[in-house]
Coordinates of N, CA and C and ligand atoms in Angstrom, one line a residue:
M13 N -12.2 -23.6 9.9 CA -11.1 -23.1 10.6 C -10.8 -21.9 9.7
K14 N -11.1 -20.5 10.5 CA -10.4 -19.6 9.8 C -8.8 -19.2 10.3
Y15 N -8.0 -18.8 9.4 CA -6.8 -18.7 10.0 C -5.7 -17.3 9.2
A16 N -4.9 -17.1 10.1 CA -4.3 -15.9 9.7 C -3.0 -16.2 9.6
I17 N -2.2 -15.5 8.5 CA -0.4 -15.4 8.8 C 0.1 -14.7 8.9
V18 N 0.5 -14.0 10.0 CA 1.0 -12.6 10.3 C 2.3 -13.0 10.3
Y19 N 3.8 -12.1 10.2 CA 5.0 -12.2 10.5 C 5.7 -11.2 9.9
S20 N 6.6 -11.7 10.5 CA 7.7 -10.2 10.8 C 9.2 -10.5 9.8
S21 N 9.6 -10.1 9.0 CA 11.1 -10.2 8.3 C 11.6 -9.5 7.9
K22 N 12.7 -9.3 8.5 CA 13.6 -8.1 7.8 C 14.6 -8.4 7.2
T23 N 14.9 -9.4 6.4 CA 15.5 -9.4 5.2 C 15.3 -10.8 4.3
G24 N 13.9 -11.1 4.3 CA 13.4 -12.0 3.6 C 13.1 -13.9 3.7
N25 N 14.2 -14.1 4.8 CA 13.7 -15.5 4.9 C 12.8 -16.2 5.6
T26 N 12.0 -15.2 6.7 CA 10.6 -15.5 7.2 C 9.7 -15.3 6.5
A27 N 9.9 -14.1 5.5 CA 8.8 -14.0 4.6 C 8.5 -15.1 3.4
A28 N 9.8 -15.4 3.1 CA 9.5 -16.7 2.0 C 8.9 -17.9 2.8
L29 N 8.8 -18.1 3.8 CA 8.0 -19.6 4.7 C 6.8 -19.1 4.4
A30 N 6.7 -17.6 5.0 CA 5.3 -17.4 4.8 C 4.5 -17.2 3.6
D31 N 5.3 -17.0 2.2 CA 4.6 -17.0 1.1 C 4.4 -18.8 0.9
R32 N 5.5 -19.4 1.1 CA 5.1 -20.8 1.0 C 3.9 -21.3 1.9
L33 N 3.6 -20.8 3.0 CA 2.5 -21.5 3.8 C 1.3 -21.0 3.4
H34 N 1.1 -19.8 2.9 CA 0.6 -18.8 2.0 C -0.4 -20.0 0.6
D35 N 0.9 -20.5 0.2 CA 0.7 -21.2 -1.1 C 0.2 -22.7 -0.6
I36 N 0.3 -23.3 0.3 CA -0.1 -24.5 0.9 C -1.3 -24.5 1.4
L37 N -2.0 -23.7 2.0 CA -2.9 -23.8 3.0 C -4.3 -23.4 2.0
P38 N -5.3 -23.5 2.4 CA -6.6 -23.5 1.7 C -6.7 -22.0 1.6
H39 N -6.8 -21.3 0.7 CA -7.1 -19.7 0.8 C -8.7 -19.3 1.2
E40 N -9.4 -20.1 0.7 CA -10.7 -19.5 1.3 C -10.8 -19.5 2.7
H41 N -10.4 -20.4 3.6 CA -10.1 -20.0 5.2 C -9.2 -18.8 5.4
C42 N -8.3 -18.2 4.5 CA -7.5 -17.2 5.2 C -7.9 -16.1 5.6
V43 N -8.1 -15.6 6.5 CA -8.7 -14.4 6.8 C -7.5 -13.0 6.8
Y44 N -6.1 -13.2 7.1 CA -5.1 -12.3 7.0 C -4.0 -12.7 6.3
F45 N -3.3 -12.3 5.4 CA -2.0 -12.7 5.2 C -1.0 -11.3 5.2
G46 N 0.0 -10.9 6.0 CA 0.7 -9.8 6.0 C 1.4 -9.8 7.4
D47 N 2.0 -8.6 7.9 CA 2.7 -8.2 8.7 C 2.0 -7.7 10.0
T48 N 2.9 -7.7 10.8 CA 1.9 -7.6 12.3 C 0.9 -6.6 12.3
S49 N 1.3 -5.1 11.8 CA 1.1 -4.1 11.8 C -0.4 -3.7 11.5
H50 N -1.1 -4.8 10.7 CA -2.5 -4.4 10.2 C -3.5 -5.3 10.7
Y51 N -2.8 -6.4 11.3 CA -3.7 -7.5 11.5 C -4.3 -7.3 12.9
S52 N -5.7 -7.2 12.8 CA -6.8 -7.0 13.6 C -7.7 -8.3 14.1
P53 N -7.6 -8.6 15.5 CA -8.6 -9.7 16.1 C -10.0 -9.6 15.8
D54 N -10.4 -8.5 15.0 CA -11.9 -8.7 14.6 C -11.8 -9.4 13.5
L55 N -11.2 -9.4 12.7 CA -10.8 -10.5 11.8 C -11.4 -12.0 12.1
G56 N -11.3 -12.5 13.4 CA -12.3 -13.9 13.6 C -11.0 -14.9 13.7
A57 N -9.8 -14.6 13.6 CA -8.5 -16.1 13.1 C -9.0 -16.9 14.1
D58 N -9.3 -18.3 14.0 CA -9.3 -19.4 14.9 C -7.8 -19.6 15.4
L59 N -7.0 -19.7 14.2 CA -5.5 -20.1 14.4 C -4.9 -19.0 13.9
I60 N -3.7 -18.7 14.6 CA -2.8 -17.9 13.7 C -1.3 -18.4 13.3
F61 N -1.3 -18.4 12.5 CA 0.5 -18.7 12.4 C 1.3 -17.6 12.3
A62 N 2.1 -17.2 13.6 CA 3.0 -16.1 13.8 C 4.3 -16.3 13.3
G63 N 5.0 -16.0 12.3 CA 6.5 -15.8 11.8 C 7.4 -15.0 12.4
F64 N 8.1 -15.2 12.7 CA 9.6 -14.6 13.1 C 10.7 -14.6 12.5
W65 N 11.3 -13.4 13.1 CA 13.1 -14.0 12.8 C 13.5 -14.1 14.2
T66 N 14.7 -14.5 14.2 CA 15.3 -14.6 15.4 C 16.6 -13.4 15.9
D67 N 16.2 -13.1 17.0 CA 16.4 -12.1 17.5 C 17.1 -12.1 19.0
K68 N 18.2 -12.2 19.4 CA 18.6 -12.4 20.7 C 17.9 -13.6 21.3
G69 N 18.6 -14.7 20.5 CA 17.4 -16.0 20.9 C 16.2 -16.0 21.1
S70 N 15.8 -15.2 20.6 CA 14.1 -15.2 20.9 C 13.3 -14.9 19.6
C71 N 12.1 -14.7 19.7 CA 11.6 -13.9 18.5 C 11.8 -12.6 18.6
D72 N 11.9 -11.7 17.4 CA 12.3 -10.0 17.3 C 11.0 -9.5 17.8
D73 N 11.2 -8.4 18.0 CA 10.4 -7.3 18.9 C 9.0 -7.0 18.4
R74 N 8.6 -7.0 17.2 CA 7.6 -6.9 16.4 C 6.7 -7.9 17.2
T75 N 7.1 -9.3 16.6 CA 6.6 -10.4 16.9 C 6.1 -10.6 18.7
R76 N 7.2 -10.0 19.5 CA 7.0 -10.4 20.8 C 6.0 -9.4 21.3
V77 N 5.7 -8.3 20.7 CA 4.6 -7.2 21.0 C 3.1 -7.8 20.4
F78 N 3.2 -8.2 19.2 CA 2.3 -8.9 18.6 C 1.6 -10.4 19.5
L79 N 2.5 -11.0 20.1 CA 2.3 -12.0 20.3 C 1.7 -12.2 21.7
K80 N 2.3 -10.9 22.7 CA 1.5 -10.3 23.9 C -0.2 -9.9 23.7
N81 N 0.2 -9.3 22.7 CA -1.8 -9.0 22.9 C -2.7 -10.0 22.2
L82 N -2.0 -11.2 21.9 CA -3.3 -12.1 21.6 C -4.2 -12.9 22.6
Q83 N -5.5 -13.0 22.6 CA -6.1 -13.7 23.7 C -6.7 -15.0 22.7
N84 N -7.0 -15.8 23.7 CA -8.2 -17.2 23.2 C -7.8 -17.5 21.4
T85 N -6.6 -17.7 21.1 CA -6.6 -17.9 19.7 C -5.5 -19.4 20.0
K86 N -5.4 -19.9 18.9 CA -4.2 -21.0 18.5 C -3.4 -20.1 17.8
I87 N -2.2 -20.7 18.2 CA -1.1 -20.1 17.6 C -0.1 -21.2 17.4
A88 N 0.5 -21.1 16.0 CA 1.5 -21.8 15.6 C 2.9 -21.1 15.0
L89 N 4.0 -21.1 15.9 CA 4.9 -20.5 15.6 C 5.7 -20.7 14.5
F90 N 6.4 -20.1 13.5 CA 7.5 -20.3 12.7 C 8.5 -19.3 12.3
G91 N 9.7 -19.5 12.1 CA 10.8 -18.6 11.7 C 12.1 -19.2 11.1
T92 N 12.9 -18.4 11.3 CA 14.0 -18.7 10.9 C 15.0 -18.0 11.9
A93 N 16.3 -18.7 11.7 CA 17.3 -18.3 13.0 C 19.1 -18.3 12.1
G94 N 19.5 -17.7 12.2 CA 21.1 -17.4 11.8 C 21.6 -19.1 12.2
Y95 N 21.4 -19.2 13.3 CA 21.9 -20.6 13.9 C 20.9 -21.5 14.2
A96 N 20.8 -22.9 13.7 CA 19.8 -23.7 13.6 C 20.3 -25.3 14.3
A97 N 21.2 -25.1 15.3 CA 21.2 -26.4 15.8 C 19.7 -26.9 16.7
P98 N 19.6 -28.3 16.5 CA 18.4 -28.3 17.3 C 18.0 -27.9 18.6
D99 N 18.8 -28.1 19.8 CA 18.9 -27.7 20.9 C 18.2 -26.2 20.9
Y100 N 18.8 -25.2 20.1 CA 19.0 -24.0 20.4 C 17.3 -23.5 19.5
I101 N 17.4 -24.4 18.1 CA 15.6 -23.8 17.9 C 14.7 -24.2 19.1
H102 N 14.9 -25.1 19.9 CA 13.8 -25.7 20.9 C 14.0 -24.7 21.9
S103 N 15.1 -23.9 22.0 CA 15.0 -22.6 23.2 C 14.4 -21.3 22.5
I104 N 14.9 -21.2 20.9 CA 14.0 -20.5 20.7 C 12.6 -20.1 20.4
L105 N 12.2 -21.0 20.4 CA 10.4 -21.3 20.5 C 10.2 -21.6 21.8
K106 N 10.8 -21.6 22.7 CA 10.4 -21.5 24.3 C 10.3 -20.3 24.6
Q107 N 11.4 -19.5 24.5 CA 11.8 -18.0 24.6 C 10.7 -17.4 24.0
A108 N 10.3 -17.6 22.6 CA 9.6 -16.7 21.8 C 8.0 -17.3 22.4
E109 N 7.7 -18.4 22.7 CA 6.4 -18.8 23.0 C 6.1 -18.0 24.9
A110 N 7.1 -17.7 25.6 CA 6.7 -17.1 26.7 C 6.3 -16.0 26.8
N111 N 6.4 -15.9 25.4 CA 5.5 -14.1 25.4 C 3.7 -14.2 25.1
I112 N 3.5 -15.3 24.9 CA 2.1 -15.5 24.8 C 1.1 -15.9 26.0
P113 N 0.2 -15.2 26.0 CA -0.5 -14.6 26.8 C -1.2 -16.2 27.6
V114 N -1.4 -16.6 28.8 CA -1.7 -18.3 28.9 C -3.6 -18.6 28.6
N115 N -4.3 -17.8 28.0 CA -5.9 -18.0 27.5 C -5.1 -18.7 25.8
N116 N -4.2 -18.5 25.6 CA -4.3 -19.1 24.0 C -3.6 -20.3 24.6
T117 N -3.7 -21.1 23.2 CA -3.1 -22.2 22.7 C -2.1 -22.2 21.8
V118 N -0.8 -22.7 22.7 CA 0.5 -23.2 21.8 C 0.9 -24.3 20.9
L119 N 0.4 -24.2 19.9 CA 0.4 -25.5 18.9 C 2.4 -25.6 18.3
T120 N 2.5 -26.7 18.1 CA 4.2 -27.0 17.7 C 4.7 -26.3 16.8
G121 N 5.8 -25.7 16.9 CA 6.5 -24.6 16.0 C 7.4 -25.0 15.3
F122 N 8.2 -24.2 14.2 CA 8.6 -24.7 13.6 C 9.9 -23.6 13.3
V123 N 11.3 -23.9 13.2 CA 12.0 -22.9 13.3 C 13.2 -23.6 12.1
C124 N 13.8 -23.0 10.9 CA 14.9 -23.4 10.1 C 15.9 -22.0 10.0
Q125 N 16.9 -22.9 9.4 CA 18.0 -21.8 9.5 C 17.9 -20.5 8.2
G126 N 18.2 -19.3 8.4 CA 18.1 -18.4 7.2 C 19.3 -17.6 7.3
K127 N 19.6 -17.4 6.2 CA 21.0 -16.7 5.9 C 21.3 -15.1 6.7
M128 N 22.3 -15.1 6.9 CA 22.3 -13.9 7.9 C 22.8 -12.9 7.1
Q129 N 23.0 -11.5 7.6 CA 23.3 -10.5 6.6 C 25.1 -10.5 6.5
P130 N 25.8 -9.7 5.5 CA 26.7 -9.9 5.3 C 27.6 -9.1 6.3
A131 N 26.9 -8.1 7.1 CA 27.9 -7.5 8.4 C 28.4 -8.7 9.1
V132 N 27.8 -9.8 8.8 CA 28.2 -10.8 10.2 C 29.6 -11.3 9.2
A133 N 29.6 -11.4 8.3 CA 31.5 -11.9 7.5 C 32.2 -10.8 7.9
D134 N 32.0 -9.5 8.0 CA 33.3 -8.7 8.5 C 33.3 -9.1 9.9
K135 N 32.7 -9.2 10.6 CA 32.6 -9.8 12.3 C 33.8 -10.8 12.3
F136 N 33.1 -11.9 11.6 CA 34.1 -13.2 12.2 C 35.4 -13.0 11.2
A137 N 35.5 -12.3 10.2 CA 36.7 -11.7 9.4 C 37.8 -11.2 10.3
A138 N 37.1 -9.8 11.1 CA 37.9 -9.5 12.3 C 38.3 -10.3 13.3
M139 N 37.7 -11.4 13.6 CA 38.1 -12.3 14.7 C 39.1 -13.1 14.1
L140 N 38.7 -14.0 13.3 CA 39.9 -14.3 12.9 C 41.1 -13.9 12.1
E141 N 41.2 -12.3 11.9 CA 42.4 -12.1 11.5 C 43.1 -11.7 12.7
K142 N 42.5 -11.8 13.7 CA 42.9 -11.3 15.3 C 43.8 -12.9 16.0
D143 N 43.3 -13.6 15.7 CA 43.2 -15.2 16.1 C 42.6 -16.1 15.1
P144 N 43.6 -16.4 14.3 CA 43.0 -17.7 13.2 C 42.3 -19.0 13.8
E145 N 42.8 -19.3 14.9 CA 41.9 -20.4 15.8 C 40.8 -20.0 16.9
D146 N 40.5 -18.6 16.6 CA 39.2 -18.3 17.4 C 38.2 -19.2 17.2
A147 N 37.7 -19.8 18.5 CA 36.8 -21.0 18.2 C 35.5 -20.0 17.7
K148 N 35.2 -19.2 18.8 CA 34.2 -18.2 18.0 C 33.6 -18.0 16.8
G149 N 35.2 -17.2 16.8 CA 34.9 -16.7 14.6 C 34.7 -18.1 13.8
K150 N 35.4 -18.7 14.3 CA 35.5 -20.0 13.5 C 33.7 -20.8 13.2
L151 N 33.4 -20.7 14.3 CA 31.7 -21.3 14.4 C 31.0 -20.2 13.7
L152 N 31.1 -18.5 13.7 CA 30.6 -18.0 13.2 C 30.7 -17.8 11.6
R153 N 31.9 -18.2 11.5 CA 32.3 -18.5 9.9 C 31.7 -19.4 9.3
D154 N 31.5 -20.9 10.0 CA 30.9 -21.8 9.4 C 29.4 -21.9 9.2
T155 N 28.9 -21.2 10.5 CA 27.3 -21.0 10.5 C 26.9 -19.8 9.1
Y156 N 27.9 -18.6 9.1 CA 27.3 -17.7 8.0 C 27.4 -18.4 6.7
Q157 N 28.3 -19.1 6.7 CA 29.0 -19.9 5.4 C 27.3 -21.1 4.9
E158 N 27.5 -21.7 6.0 CA 26.2 -23.1 5.8 C 24.7 -22.1 5.8
G159 N 24.6 -21.1 6.3 CA 23.7 -20.0 6.2 C 23.3 -19.7 4.7
L160 N 24.3 -19.6 3.7 CA 24.0 -19.0 2.6 C 23.0 -19.4 1.5
S161 N 22.9 -20.8 1.9 CA 21.8 -21.4 0.9 C 20.4 -21.6 1.8
H162 N 20.4 -21.4 3.1 CA 19.1 -21.3 3.5 C 18.1 -20.0 3.4
P163 N 16.7 -20.4 3.7 CA 16.1 -21.6 3.6 C 16.1 -22.3 2.2
N164 N 16.6 -23.7 2.4 CA 16.6 -24.5 1.1 C 15.6 -25.5 0.7
E165 N 16.0 -26.5 -0.3 CA 14.5 -27.0 -0.5 C 14.2 -28.0 0.7
E166 N 15.2 -28.3 1.3 CA 14.8 -29.6 2.4 C 14.3 -28.6 3.3
D167 N 14.7 -27.6 3.8 CA 14.0 -26.5 5.1 C 12.7 -26.2 4.2
F168 N 12.3 -26.0 3.2 CA 10.9 -26.1 2.8 C 10.2 -27.4 2.3
A169 N 10.8 -28.3 2.0 CA 10.2 -29.8 2.6 C 9.7 -30.0 3.8
N170 N 10.6 -29.8 4.7 CA 10.5 -29.9 6.1 C 9.0 -28.9 6.7
F171 N 9.2 -28.0 6.0 CA 8.3 -27.0 6.5 C 6.9 -26.9 6.1
K172 N 6.5 -27.6 4.8 CA 5.5 -28.2 3.9 C 5.1 -29.4 4.9
K173 N 5.9 -30.5 5.3 CA 5.1 -31.1 5.9 C 4.7 -30.7 7.5
W174 N 5.1 -30.0 8.0 CA 4.6 -29.5 9.2 C 3.3 -28.3 9.0
A175 N 3.2 -27.5 8.0 CA 2.1 -27.0 7.8 C 0.8 -27.8 7.1
E176 N 1.2 -29.2 6.5 CA 0.3 -30.1 6.1 C -0.5 -30.6 7.3
G177 N 0.1 -30.3 8.4 CA -0.2 -31.2 9.9 C -1.6 -30.2 10.1
F178 N -1.5 -28.9 9.5 CA -2.8 -28.0 10.2 C -4.0 -28.3 9.5
I179 N -4.0 -29.1 8.0 CA -4.9 -29.1 7.1 C -5.8 -30.4 7.4
H180 N -7.1 -30.2 8.1 CA -7.6 -31.5 8.1 C -8.6 -31.9 7.2
Ligands
FMN23 C1 20.2 -7.7 15.0 C2 20.0 -9.2 14.9 C3 20.3 -10.1 15.8 C4 20.1 -11.5 15.1 N1 19.9 -12.7 16.5 C5 20.1 -13.4 16.2 C6 20.3 -14.6 16.9 O1 20.6 -14.4 18.3 N2 20.2 -15.8 17.1 C7 20.3 -16.0 15.4 O2 20.1 -17.7 15.4 N3 20.1 -15.6 14.9 C8 20.2 -14.4 14.7 N4 20.1 -13.6 14.0 C9 19.8 -14.2 12.4 C10 18.7 -13.8 11.7 O3 17.9 -14.7 12.9 C11 18.3 -15.0 10.5 O4 19.6 -14.3 9.5 C12 17.0 -14.8 10.4 O5 16.7 -15.8 9.3 C13 16.5 -13.3 9.6 O6 15.4 -13.9 9.2 P1 14.6 -12.4 8.1 O7 15.8 -12.8 6.7 O8 13.3 -13.1 7.6 O9 14.5 -11.3 8.8 C14 19.9 -12.3 14.3 C15 19.9 -11.2 13.0 C16 20.1 -9.9 13.2 C17 20.0 -8.7 12.3

């Protein structure tokens, strides 16, 4: 089975997952490892691992365009999100999968938390300065702080387990 790892990552969280995946899977079957811009269907991948970062509750735009163009392939999505409650992760994957044409086969995906950019800290600081009890501001603060250590070793261990499910 030939596979490709194609990913989009703005600040490195999803790139870190992609690197791990590349380390875990057997290299002799890998036909592509890199960003969306240089991938070609002519490489003949039977399985595409498509990595994304979460934007507006779905995959980022580059991944969205990439997914829309895939045909007759098996696809396993993986990614990171600033907020990673299980229901939300489920919803992110559903939103991302909705971009994939129906002649493809979508396999079980994986999403874990990733650190958010420092600008987010300014945002919740301003919200809490205005109202220290602002529930949204508090959630954003807690999520941001929790995210600073992610993806962490537990995320990578879960990701490895997920990835190893594809090795036969
Ligand atoms: C413009 C922008 C929009 C984002 N939207 C969301 C979102 O809707 N939900 C979420 O959980 N995280 C969101 N995030 C956080 C990123 O998805 C998260 O930090 C991710 O790990 C970034 O991955 P990367 O380091 O591979 O770029 C957003 C980040 C940016 C910069």
